[in-house]
Each structure stands twice: as C-alpha cells, then as structure tokens.
Amino acid sequence: MVQINKVGVVGSGTMGAGIAQLVIQNGYTAIMFDIDQETVNKAKIGIEARLDRLVQKKKASIDEITSAKQLLKSTTTMEDFKDCQLVIEAAPEKIEIKRSIFQQLEQICSHKTILATNTSSLSITEISGQITHSKRVAGFHFFNPAPIMPLVEVIQGLKTAPETIEALVEFAKALNKEPVVCMDSPGFIVNRVARPFYNEALRIMNDQVATVEQIDRIMKRAGNFKMGPFELQDFIGIDINFAATKSVHAGYYGESRFKPHFYQERMVQAGNLGRKANGGYYRYDE
Ligand SMILES: NC(=O)c1ccc[n+]([C@@H]2O[C@H](COP(=O)([O-])OP(=O)(O)OC[C@H]3O[C@@H](n4cnc5c(N)ncnc54)[C@H](O)[C@@H]3O)[C@@H](O)[C@H]2O)c1
C-alpha cells in the first residue's frame, strides 16, 4: 500500500485550509496550493491562528503546535506536488475546474500518487474521466470544519481501484477520522440523507405550520440535532446548500423527493446567504 507522508492540497479556501490543518496536526507534511499568493497567505495565517488558539485553550502544547506549523508549506506552483503521495483537491464545485486540475496533476505527479477530490456532489467518475490512470482517483469528502468533524466519506468511482480506497481509509484513520466507504452516486450518503432535513423544514415553514425558530428548536430538543435545519443552512451558506440540493435532484433525474424549495432560491437571489453574507434565516449583525 502507498505510504503517505506528503499531502498536496489544491485550493486553500474553507475546506482546503481545514484539510491542510488536519494533515499537519497529525504529523504529515501539507503543501497547500492556491491560484494567488494573497489567498494562500491568508489561509496560512488563518491556520496558524487556529493552532495558536488550541494552545490558549490548553488543547495542544506549544511544542506540538510549533512542529505542526513547520509541516505546512504554501505554494502557487502545482509542480510542488511532484513528490506527494496524495493530493486532495478542494477547489470550487465546478466540474470544468476540477477536471482541468486533475489533468494538470496527472502531468505533475507520479502515476502512483492518489488523486482525491473533496467534492460534495459532483461525480467522481466524471471528474476522473480524462485521466489515464483513473484507478487512483477517488472521493475523499471531509465535512466543515475539517479538523473537527469526525466523518469522512471515501467514495469509489466506477474506475477506482480497491487499493486506492484501502489507502484512503487507512489514511483517514491515521488522521483520527471515521471513514465511511460509499459508491459514487448523487449526494453520496450524507448530502443525500440530509436533503429532506432541509427541504421538509422549508415546506413546514412555508405552509405556516411552524416558524424557523420553532423548527430549529424542536429538531435540537426532540431530535437531538446540534443545529436545526435553518441554522445549519446559514452556517453552510444558503447558496452552497441550494446548489447541493439542485445537484442531487438533477443527479436522480428529477426525483420529486429531492425537489428544491423555491424559497431557498429567493434567499440566494436576495443575497441572504447566511453567516457569510447579509444574514440568512437569522441576523448576525446585532
Ligand atoms: N464549504 C463546505 O462546507 C464544504 C464541505 C464539504 C465539501 N466541500 C467541497 O469542497 C470544495 C471546496 O469548497 P470550499 O467551501 O472550501 O470553497 P472555497 O470557495 O472556500 O475555496 C475554494 C478555493 O479554491 C481556489 N480556486 C479557485 N480556482 C481554482 C483553481 N482553478 N485551482 C485551484 N484552486 C482554485 C479559490 O481561490 C479558493 O481559495 C468544493 O468542492 C465543495 O463542494 C465544501
């Protein structure tokens, strides 16, 4: 099995930075890439600040954090991935961007390097479509925030080799995560089972059965969820959540149980995207 020591991360946004942090906290080298220096610098500063907070909260020692920081390299040159045993792509959720990244990675890395994508909803099989050695391509789906959320979906595309899945499962365990293997399908497991959680809540609200606050409260109190469906949409980003719903709905050829709710689209049109912009179902400026 491939021995993973050095991990490339493509994209240093929310997920890429979180994954790079997780990798270095567990003693592996991370090479974090983004398309411009400013973005990658910002991500590095963010990771260092989060690591420093762990020391302040007494969740890690200064020595541990100093060693972790030394394992983080940032770059705007993809050639720096050439001796990575694993590259995890966390670029925007657009098929053409991901396919182009995988084609570049194929030119740079050894054909033994595992190429993984953190996609939430795109097909692994489609992303790897133009890759010659596609048996080493798989989904490696972390949840936000990656250093904290325990679950990782390890997704098998139609051409993914069992040894690729095995290596990713072992690596997920080495990162202290709980891997779940699943087949390449719209929404995989989590984003599929989560659709009714959001969609039905939107229908309940729109039918005036209960308010946003009431629905969130009952899901937390009675359902023992950490966040209600509206709080969670605000946290994820209503645009991101709406895109995932549309993708799962389209992926199952318009199956009605996955049908998006028009109100979510209205929120996106209004720019009410949740915590990141303008507030969403709740306000965050008070
Ligand atoms: N945000 C979440 O909660 C979440 C959870 C799980 C999975 N995901 C998936 O992770 C991936 C990244 O999502 P995110 O929320 O981190 O997005 P993001 O917008 O925060 O970050 C994307 C990063 O990719 C960079 N980028 C843009 N074009 C690029 C290119 N051509 N090559 C390399 N990098 C490029 C951007 O500069 C940005 O820094 C997506 O596939 C998304 O579906 C997101």
Short mmCIF file of C-alpha atoms and ligand atoms in Angstrom, two decimals:
data_model
loop_
_atom_site.label_atom_id
_atom_site.label_comp_id
_atom_site.label_asym_id
_atom_site.label_seq_id
_atom_site.Cartn_x
_atom_site.Cartn_y
_atom_site.Cartn_z
CA MET A 1 0.00 0.00 0.00
CA VAL A 2 1.18 3.57 -0.71
CA GLN A 3 2.95 5.08 2.31
CA ILE A 4 1.57 8.61 2.66
CA ASN A 5 3.90 11.26 4.14
CA LYS A 6 3.42 14.31 1.99
CA VAL A 7 -0.04 15.57 1.04
CA GLY A 8 -0.83 18.20 -1.56
CA VAL A 9 -3.99 20.28 -1.08
CA VAL A 10 -5.44 22.15 -4.06
CA GLY A 11 -7.40 25.23 -3.01
CA SER A 12 -6.87 26.96 0.31
CA GLY A 13 -10.42 28.14 0.97
CA THR A 14 -12.67 26.92 3.79
CA MET A 15 -12.12 23.22 3.14
CA GLY A 16 -8.58 23.24 1.73
CA ALA A 17 -7.23 25.21 4.70
CA GLY A 18 -9.14 22.96 7.12
CA ILE A 19 -7.78 19.81 5.48
CA ALA A 20 -4.19 21.16 5.45
CA GLN A 21 -4.53 21.99 9.15
CA LEU A 22 -5.78 18.49 9.91
CA VAL A 23 -2.90 16.93 7.96
CA ILE A 24 -0.15 18.88 9.78
CA GLN A 25 -1.77 18.43 13.18
CA ASN A 26 -1.39 14.70 12.64
CA GLY A 27 2.30 14.88 11.76
CA TYR A 28 2.18 14.81 7.94
CA THR A 29 3.58 17.44 5.59
CA ALA A 30 0.97 19.52 3.75
CA ILE A 31 1.63 21.54 0.61
CA MET A 32 -1.23 23.95 0.25
CA PHE A 33 -1.84 25.49 -3.17
CA ASP A 34 -3.99 28.36 -4.38
CA ILE A 35 -4.14 30.41 -7.55
CA ASP A 36 -2.74 33.58 -5.98
CA GLN A 37 -0.27 34.39 -3.24
CA GLU A 38 -2.66 36.56 -1.25
CA THR A 39 -5.22 33.75 -0.84
CA VAL A 40 -2.64 31.20 0.18
CA ASN A 41 -1.01 33.63 2.64
CA LYS A 42 -4.38 34.41 4.18
CA ALA A 43 -5.10 30.70 4.59
CA LYS A 44 -1.70 30.10 6.24
CA ILE A 45 -2.28 32.96 8.70
CA GLY A 46 -5.73 31.55 9.48
CA ILE A 47 -4.36 28.06 10.15
CA GLU A 48 -1.61 29.41 12.41
CA ALA A 49 -4.12 31.49 14.36
CA ARG A 50 -6.38 28.45 14.84
CA LEU A 51 -3.42 26.37 16.01
CA ASP A 52 -2.40 29.12 18.47
CA ARG A 53 -5.92 29.12 19.88
CA LEU A 54 -5.54 25.39 20.64
CA VAL A 55 -2.56 26.26 22.86
CA GLN A 56 -4.52 29.05 24.56
CA LYS A 57 -7.37 26.63 25.21
CA LYS A 58 -4.84 24.06 26.51
CA LYS A 59 -5.90 21.56 23.83
CA ALA A 60 -2.32 21.30 22.49
CA SER A 61 1.18 22.08 23.73
CA ILE A 62 3.41 24.82 22.28
CA ASP A 63 5.83 22.11 21.05
CA GLU A 64 3.06 20.24 19.21
CA ILE A 65 1.86 23.40 17.51
CA THR A 66 5.40 24.53 16.62
CA SER A 67 6.07 21.16 14.94
CA ALA A 68 2.72 21.27 13.13
CA LYS A 69 3.42 24.75 11.77
CA GLN A 70 6.78 23.56 10.39
CA LEU A 71 4.96 20.89 8.35
CA LEU A 72 2.89 23.46 6.44
CA LYS A 73 4.20 24.73 3.08
CA SER A 74 2.22 27.04 0.88
CA THR A 75 2.61 27.49 -2.86
CA THR A 76 1.11 28.89 -6.04
CA THR A 77 3.02 26.36 -8.16
CA MET A 78 1.39 22.98 -8.73
CA GLU A 79 4.77 21.44 -9.66
CA ASP A 80 5.49 21.45 -5.91
CA PHE A 81 3.13 18.45 -5.68
CA LYS A 82 5.52 16.29 -7.68
CA ASP A 83 6.66 14.10 -4.79
CA CYS A 84 3.34 13.98 -2.89
CA GLN A 85 1.86 10.53 -2.35
CA LEU A 86 -1.64 12.00 -2.05
CA VAL A 87 -3.20 15.18 -3.45
CA ILE A 88 -6.61 16.31 -2.19
CA GLU A 89 -8.45 18.76 -4.40
CA ALA A 90 -10.69 21.31 -2.65
CA ALA A 91 -11.25 23.84 -5.44
CA PRO A 92 -14.67 25.35 -6.34
CA GLU A 93 -17.52 22.95 -7.04
CA LYS A 94 -17.38 23.26 -10.83
CA ILE A 95 -16.79 20.22 -12.99
CA GLU A 96 -14.64 22.03 -15.58
CA ILE A 97 -12.31 23.43 -12.86
CA LYS A 98 -11.93 20.03 -11.21
CA ARG A 99 -11.33 18.17 -14.48
CA SER A 100 -8.68 20.65 -15.53
CA ILE A 101 -6.93 20.37 -12.12
CA PHE A 102 -6.86 16.56 -12.35
CA GLN A 103 -5.40 16.73 -15.84
CA GLN A 104 -2.64 19.04 -14.58
CA LEU A 105 -1.99 16.78 -11.58
CA GLU A 106 -1.61 13.81 -13.89
CA GLN A 107 1.19 15.62 -15.73
CA ILE A 108 2.98 16.58 -12.50
CA CYS A 109 2.61 13.62 -10.12
CA SER A 110 3.72 10.01 -10.37
CA HIS A 111 1.01 7.65 -11.65
CA LYS A 112 1.08 6.07 -8.18
CA THR A 113 0.04 9.30 -6.45
CA ILE A 114 -3.51 9.05 -5.16
CA LEU A 115 -5.63 11.90 -6.51
CA ALA A 116 -8.65 12.63 -4.34
CA THR A 117 -11.44 15.17 -4.59
CA ASN A 118 -13.35 16.74 -1.73
CA THR A 119 -16.37 17.35 -3.95
CA SER A 120 -19.73 17.45 -2.15
CA SER A 121 -21.89 16.49 -5.07
CA LEU A 122 -20.06 16.01 -8.37
CA SER A 123 -19.44 12.59 -9.89
CA ILE A 124 -16.01 11.11 -9.08
CA THR A 125 -16.26 9.07 -12.27
CA GLU A 126 -16.84 12.22 -14.33
CA ILE A 127 -14.01 14.16 -12.63
CA SER A 128 -11.58 11.32 -13.43
CA GLY A 129 -12.98 10.86 -16.96
CA GLN A 130 -9.97 12.15 -18.87
CA ILE A 131 -7.29 10.73 -16.58
CA THR A 132 -5.19 7.86 -17.94
CA HIS A 133 -4.53 6.18 -14.56
CA SER A 134 -8.04 6.75 -13.19
CA LYS A 135 -7.90 3.80 -10.79
CA ARG A 136 -6.01 6.04 -8.32
CA VAL A 137 -8.77 8.71 -8.31
CA ALA A 138 -11.38 8.70 -5.53
CA GLY A 139 -13.60 10.97 -3.47
CA PHE A 140 -12.33 11.96 -0.02
CA HIS A 141 -15.17 14.04 1.38
CA PHE A 142 -14.47 15.91 4.60
CA PHE A 143 -17.08 17.95 6.43
CA ASN A 144 -16.78 21.52 7.65
CA PRO A 145 -14.82 22.28 9.84
CA ALA A 146 -12.46 19.54 8.62
CA PRO A 147 -10.19 19.49 11.71
CA ILE A 148 -13.22 18.84 13.94
CA MET A 149 -15.89 16.87 12.10
CA PRO A 150 -15.19 13.14 12.56
CA LEU A 151 -16.73 11.68 9.41
CA VAL A 152 -15.02 11.30 6.02
CA GLU A 153 -16.75 9.70 3.03
CA VAL A 154 -14.35 7.67 0.90
CA ILE A 155 -16.03 7.47 -2.49
CA GLN A 156 -15.42 4.80 -5.07
CA GLY A 157 -15.80 5.92 -8.67
CA LEU A 158 -16.53 3.32 -11.33
CA LYS A 159 -12.84 3.14 -12.21
CA THR A 160 -11.34 3.49 -8.70
CA ALA A 161 -9.16 0.56 -7.62
CA PRO A 162 -9.87 -1.17 -4.28
CA GLU A 163 -6.27 -0.42 -3.18
CA THR A 164 -6.92 3.32 -3.60
CA ILE A 165 -9.95 3.05 -1.31
CA GLU A 166 -7.98 0.96 1.17
CA ALA A 167 -5.14 3.51 1.28
CA LEU A 168 -7.58 6.39 1.84
CA VAL A 169 -9.43 4.50 4.58
CA GLU A 170 -6.12 3.88 6.37
CA PHE A 171 -5.05 7.48 5.93
CA ALA A 172 -8.40 8.76 7.25
CA LYS A 173 -7.89 6.61 10.34
CA ALA A 174 -4.34 7.99 10.72
CA LEU A 175 -5.94 11.45 10.78
CA ASN A 176 -8.22 10.22 13.59
CA LYS A 177 -11.28 10.35 11.35
CA GLU A 178 -14.09 7.88 10.88
CA PRO A 179 -14.08 6.80 7.21
CA VAL A 180 -17.25 5.54 5.51
CA VAL A 181 -16.84 3.91 2.10
CA CYS A 182 -19.59 4.52 -0.41
CA MET A 183 -20.25 4.28 -4.13
CA ASP A 184 -20.18 7.24 -6.49
CA SER A 185 -23.79 8.45 -6.53
CA PRO A 186 -25.55 11.85 -6.28
CA GLY A 187 -25.00 13.30 -2.80
CA PHE A 188 -23.12 10.15 -1.67
CA ILE A 189 -24.55 9.33 1.78
CA VAL A 190 -24.58 12.45 3.93
CA ASN A 191 -25.69 15.01 1.37
CA ARG A 192 -28.43 12.61 0.24
CA VAL A 193 -29.89 11.81 3.66
CA ALA A 194 -29.66 15.49 4.58
CA ARG A 195 -31.90 16.69 1.73
CA PRO A 196 -35.26 16.01 3.45
CA PHE A 197 -33.91 17.62 6.63
CA TYR A 198 -33.69 20.96 4.77
CA ASN A 199 -36.47 20.52 2.19
CA GLU A 200 -39.16 19.35 4.58
CA ALA A 201 -38.25 22.12 7.05
CA LEU A 202 -38.66 24.69 4.26
CA ARG A 203 -42.08 23.22 3.40
CA ILE A 204 -43.19 23.23 7.05
CA MET A 205 -42.17 26.89 7.31
CA ASN A 206 -43.82 27.83 4.02
CA ASP A 207 -47.07 26.03 4.96
CA GLN A 208 -47.00 28.16 8.14
CA VAL A 209 -47.09 25.07 10.33
CA ALA A 210 -44.22 26.43 12.42
CA THR A 211 -41.66 29.23 12.38
CA VAL A 212 -37.96 28.97 11.59
CA GLU A 213 -37.13 29.31 15.30
CA GLN A 214 -39.69 26.68 16.33
CA ILE A 215 -38.48 24.16 13.74
CA ASP A 216 -34.83 24.64 14.73
CA ARG A 217 -35.72 24.39 18.43
CA ILE A 218 -37.71 21.17 18.07
CA MET A 219 -35.04 19.49 15.95
CA LYS A 220 -32.47 20.27 18.65
CA ARG A 221 -34.62 19.46 21.68
CA ALA A 222 -36.59 16.49 20.35
CA GLY A 223 -34.30 15.28 17.59
CA ASN A 224 -31.05 15.90 19.46
CA PHE A 225 -29.51 17.59 16.42
CA LYS A 226 -26.68 20.00 17.19
CA MET A 227 -28.17 22.60 14.83
CA GLY A 228 -31.63 22.97 13.34
CA PRO A 229 -32.13 22.93 9.53
CA PHE A 230 -32.20 26.73 9.22
CA GLU A 231 -29.23 27.41 11.49
CA LEU A 232 -27.30 24.80 9.55
CA GLN A 233 -28.19 26.33 6.17
CA ASP A 234 -26.96 29.70 7.46
CA PHE A 235 -23.72 28.07 8.64
CA ILE A 236 -23.05 26.18 5.40
CA GLY A 237 -24.14 29.05 3.13
CA ILE A 238 -27.64 29.03 1.63
CA ASP A 239 -26.18 29.23 -1.92
CA ILE A 240 -23.95 26.18 -1.30
CA ASN A 241 -26.83 24.26 0.23
CA PHE A 242 -29.18 25.18 -2.63
CA ALA A 243 -26.54 24.10 -5.19
CA ALA A 244 -26.19 20.73 -3.43
CA THR A 245 -29.98 20.22 -3.45
CA LYS A 246 -30.17 21.07 -7.17
CA SER A 247 -27.28 18.72 -7.91
CA VAL A 248 -28.81 15.76 -6.02
CA HIS A 249 -32.23 16.43 -7.62
CA ALA A 250 -30.70 16.53 -11.11
CA GLY A 251 -28.49 13.53 -10.34
CA TYR A 252 -31.60 11.44 -9.62
CA TYR A 253 -33.27 12.69 -12.84
CA GLY A 254 -35.70 15.00 -11.06
CA GLU A 255 -36.99 12.56 -8.43
CA SER A 256 -39.66 14.57 -6.59
CA ARG A 257 -38.46 13.74 -3.06
CA PHE A 258 -35.29 15.75 -3.76
CA LYS A 259 -37.10 18.70 -5.36
CA PRO A 260 -35.63 22.03 -4.16
CA HIS A 261 -37.90 24.57 -2.46
CA PHE A 262 -38.35 27.88 -4.31
CA TYR A 263 -37.84 29.88 -1.09
CA GLN A 264 -34.22 28.78 -0.88
CA GLU A 265 -33.66 30.24 -4.35
CA ARG A 266 -35.33 33.50 -3.31
CA MET A 267 -32.89 33.76 -0.38
CA VAL A 268 -29.97 33.29 -2.78
CA GLN A 269 -31.41 35.89 -5.19
CA ALA A 270 -31.71 38.33 -2.28
CA GLY A 271 -28.06 37.73 -1.36
CA ASN A 272 -29.17 36.43 2.04
CA LEU A 273 -26.56 33.68 2.09
CA GLY A 274 -26.33 33.05 5.83
CA ARG A 275 -23.48 33.79 8.18
CA LYS A 276 -21.05 34.73 5.43
CA ALA A 277 -23.18 37.48 3.84
CA ASN A 278 -26.16 39.59 4.84
CA GLY A 279 -27.54 37.06 7.31
CA GLY A 280 -29.93 34.35 6.24
CA TYR A 281 -32.80 32.90 8.22
CA TYR A 282 -31.20 34.70 11.19
CA ARG A 283 -29.35 38.01 11.51
CA TYR A 284 -25.74 38.14 12.66
CA ASP A 285 -25.11 41.88 12.77
CA GLU A 286 -26.56 42.61 16.18
N1 LIG B 1 -17.84 24.55 2.45
C1 LIG B 1 -18.27 23.37 2.88
O1 LIG B 1 -19.00 23.26 3.89
C2 LIG B 1 -17.87 22.11 2.16
C3 LIG B 1 -17.98 20.86 2.82
C4 LIG B 1 -17.55 19.70 2.18
C5 LIG B 1 -17.06 19.76 0.88
N2 LIG B 1 -16.97 20.98 0.24
C6 LIG B 1 -16.40 20.98 -1.11
O2 LIG B 1 -15.03 21.40 -1.01
C7 LIG B 1 -14.66 22.11 -2.19
C8 LIG B 1 -14.14 23.49 -1.80
O3 LIG B 1 -15.15 24.18 -1.12
P1 LIG B 1 -14.82 25.44 -0.18
O4 LIG B 1 -16.05 25.69 0.61
O5 LIG B 1 -13.51 25.24 0.50
O6 LIG B 1 -14.67 26.59 -1.28
P2 LIG B 1 -13.93 27.98 -1.14
O7 LIG B 1 -14.55 28.87 -2.14
O8 LIG B 1 -13.85 28.42 0.29
O9 LIG B 1 -12.41 27.64 -1.61
C9 LIG B 1 -12.06 27.30 -2.92
C10 LIG B 1 -10.63 27.75 -3.17
O10 LIG B 1 -10.22 27.28 -4.45
C11 LIG B 1 -9.46 28.29 -5.06
N3 LIG B 1 -9.50 28.13 -6.51
C12 LIG B 1 -10.28 28.75 -7.42
N4 LIG B 1 -9.99 28.30 -8.66
C13 LIG B 1 -9.02 27.38 -8.51
C14 LIG B 1 -8.28 26.59 -9.44
N5 LIG B 1 -8.51 26.64 -10.74
N6 LIG B 1 -7.32 25.78 -8.95
C15 LIG B 1 -7.09 25.71 -7.62
N7 LIG B 1 -7.75 26.43 -6.69
C16 LIG B 1 -8.70 27.26 -7.15
C17 LIG B 1 -10.08 29.60 -4.60
O11 LIG B 1 -9.15 30.66 -4.72
C18 LIG B 1 -10.46 29.26 -3.16
O12 LIG B 1 -9.43 29.63 -2.26
C19 LIG B 1 -15.90 22.14 -3.07
O13 LIG B 1 -15.82 21.05 -3.97
C20 LIG B 1 -17.04 21.95 -2.08
O14 LIG B 1 -18.19 21.38 -2.68
C21 LIG B 1 -17.35 22.15 0.86
#
